[in-house]
Every structure is written in structure tokens, then in C-alpha cells.
Tab-separated table of C-alpha atoms in Angstrom:
chain	number	residue	atom	x	y	z
C	1	MET	CA	20.694	-30.274	-11.294
C	2	ASP	CA	21.570	-29.005	-7.807
C	3	GLU	CA	22.200	-25.538	-9.203
C	4	LEU	CA	18.815	-25.499	-10.928
C	5	GLU	CA	17.046	-26.608	-7.743
C	6	GLU	CA	18.845	-23.890	-5.790
C	7	ARG	CA	17.823	-21.202	-8.299
C	8	VAL	CA	14.208	-22.355	-8.213
C	9	ARG	CA	14.238	-22.453	-4.423
C	10	ASN	CA	15.703	-18.932	-4.261
C	11	ARG	CA	13.041	-17.630	-6.658
C	12	LEU	CA	10.327	-19.257	-4.557
C	13	TYR	CA	11.682	-17.604	-1.409
C	14	ARG	CA	11.859	-14.275	-3.226
C	15	MET	CA	8.251	-14.644	-4.369
C	16	ARG	CA	7.173	-15.307	-0.785
C	17	ASP	CA	9.079	-12.235	0.387
C	18	PHE	CA	7.472	-10.202	-2.380
C	19	ALA	CA	3.992	-11.343	-1.315
C	20	GLU	CA	4.772	-10.273	2.258
C	21	GLU	CA	6.076	-6.908	1.062
C	22	LEU	CA	2.874	-6.326	-0.915
C	23	ALA	CA	0.721	-7.321	2.048
C	24	ALA	CA	2.553	-4.775	4.203
C	25	VAL	CA	1.977	-1.843	1.838
C	26	ARG	CA	0.043	1.000	3.436
C	27	GLY	CA	-0.798	4.537	2.485
C	28	ARG	CA	-1.629	7.022	5.225
C	29	GLU	CA	-2.734	10.609	4.784
C	30	THR	CA	-4.118	13.320	7.027
C	31	SER	CA	-6.327	16.109	5.710
C	32	ASP	CA	-4.886	19.628	5.638
C	33	ASP	CA	-7.180	20.674	8.475
C	34	GLY	CA	-6.260	17.593	10.524
C	35	THR	CA	-9.829	16.369	10.846
C	36	VAL	CA	-9.447	13.115	8.904
C	37	THR	CA	-6.637	10.560	8.827
C	38	ALA	CA	-7.082	7.598	6.512
C	39	GLU	CA	-4.969	4.494	6.041
C	40	VAL	CA	-5.439	2.069	3.162
C	41	ASP	CA	-3.728	-1.159	2.188
C	42	GLY	CA	-1.965	-1.907	-1.078
C	43	ASN	CA	-5.267	-2.757	-2.727
C	44	GLY	CA	-6.805	0.569	-1.743
C	45	ALA	CA	-9.037	-0.912	0.970
C	46	LEU	CA	-9.583	1.304	3.988
C	47	VAL	CA	-7.940	-0.243	7.053
C	48	ASP	CA	-8.042	2.674	9.478
C	49	LEU	CA	-9.968	5.917	9.709
C	50	ARG	CA	-9.486	8.509	12.424
C	51	LEU	CA	-11.685	11.546	12.825
C	52	SER	CA	-10.886	14.469	15.081
C	53	SER	CA	-13.472	16.469	16.960
C	54	GLY	CA	-13.009	19.163	14.314
C	55	ILE	CA	-15.379	17.307	12.010
C	56	SER	CA	-18.256	18.692	14.069
C	57	ARG	CA	-17.555	22.110	12.529
C	58	LEU	CA	-17.883	20.780	8.970
C	59	THR	CA	-21.050	20.584	6.948
C	60	ALA	CA	-21.974	17.201	5.530
C	61	GLU	CA	-20.709	18.299	2.120
C	62	GLN	CA	-17.410	19.572	3.536
C	63	PHE	CA	-16.929	16.377	5.502
C	64	GLU	CA	-17.613	14.295	2.402
C	65	ARG	CA	-15.064	16.276	0.362
C	66	VAL	CA	-12.393	16.031	3.057
C	67	LEU	CA	-13.033	12.318	3.562
C	68	VAL	CA	-12.919	11.487	-0.149
C	69	ARG	CA	-9.875	13.690	-0.798
C	70	THR	CA	-7.959	12.205	2.132
C	71	THR	CA	-8.773	8.557	1.410
C	72	THR	CA	-7.960	9.096	-2.268
C	73	ALA	CA	-4.570	10.569	-1.344
C	74	ALA	CA	-3.892	7.616	0.961
C	75	ALA	CA	-4.787	5.170	-1.813
C	76	ARG	CA	-2.566	7.032	-4.285
C	77	SER	CA	0.317	6.786	-1.843
C	78	ALA	CA	-0.238	3.046	-1.351
C	79	PHE	CA	-0.523	2.420	-5.098
C	80	GLU	CA	2.692	4.333	-5.744
C	81	ARG	CA	4.525	2.238	-3.155
C	82	ARG	CA	3.030	-0.944	-4.581
C	83	GLY	CA	4.119	0.102	-8.072
C	84	VAL	CA	7.689	0.650	-6.918
C	85	LEU	CA	7.742	-2.829	-5.370
C	86	VAL	CA	6.264	-4.490	-8.462
C	87	THR	CA	8.690	-2.729	-10.803
C	88	ALA	CA	11.684	-3.679	-8.659
C	89	PHE	CA	10.496	-7.284	-8.417
C	90	ASN	CA	9.938	-7.559	-12.165
C	91	GLU	CA	13.366	-6.127	-12.886
C	92	GLU	CA	14.951	-8.478	-10.385
C	93	ILE	CA	13.147	-11.579	-11.610
C	94	THR	CA	13.925	-10.947	-15.284
C	95	ALA	CA	17.606	-10.191	-14.702
């Protein structure tokens, strides 16, 4: 019985660690021209956006394209990291 309790306790601790790892996931990208830097969390929510003075040289359409492209790249990066964590956790938990 003690062994079973210990295994359950260890799994619980691992699940807590996993939740913390997921909460810490971030994706950060900067546009090629350096005008936009976006950071998103592991759910794809924007958590930081930095704009350089160079945006003043962009048209509204150019700014929109750069913003969308950069935030999308940041989200892709975060989702890839999240996927790696989930895969590793699933492999660990089923072993």
C-alpha cells in the first residue's frame, strides 16, 4: 500500500510540474524588419507586443501584415513548444 501511495504522490507532483511547465510556455518572434516583436503564451494569447518607431514608415496594410505574420509566428513557436511538452509528458506517464 505504501508503494502505491508513493507512486500516486509522485504522479501528482509530476502533474503539478507539468502544469507549471505549460504555464511558462512562451513564443516570441520579431518581424524581419524589426518593427514588431510579439510574445504569446502557450494558449496563443498575446502577452507582450513591442513596436519600434519604424512602424511609422509602414502603411496600415503593411503594418497589419507584419503584425499578423509576427504574432502568428510567435504562436506557432509556442504551440510547438507546448506540443513537445505534452508529448514528453504523455510518454512519461504511460511508461
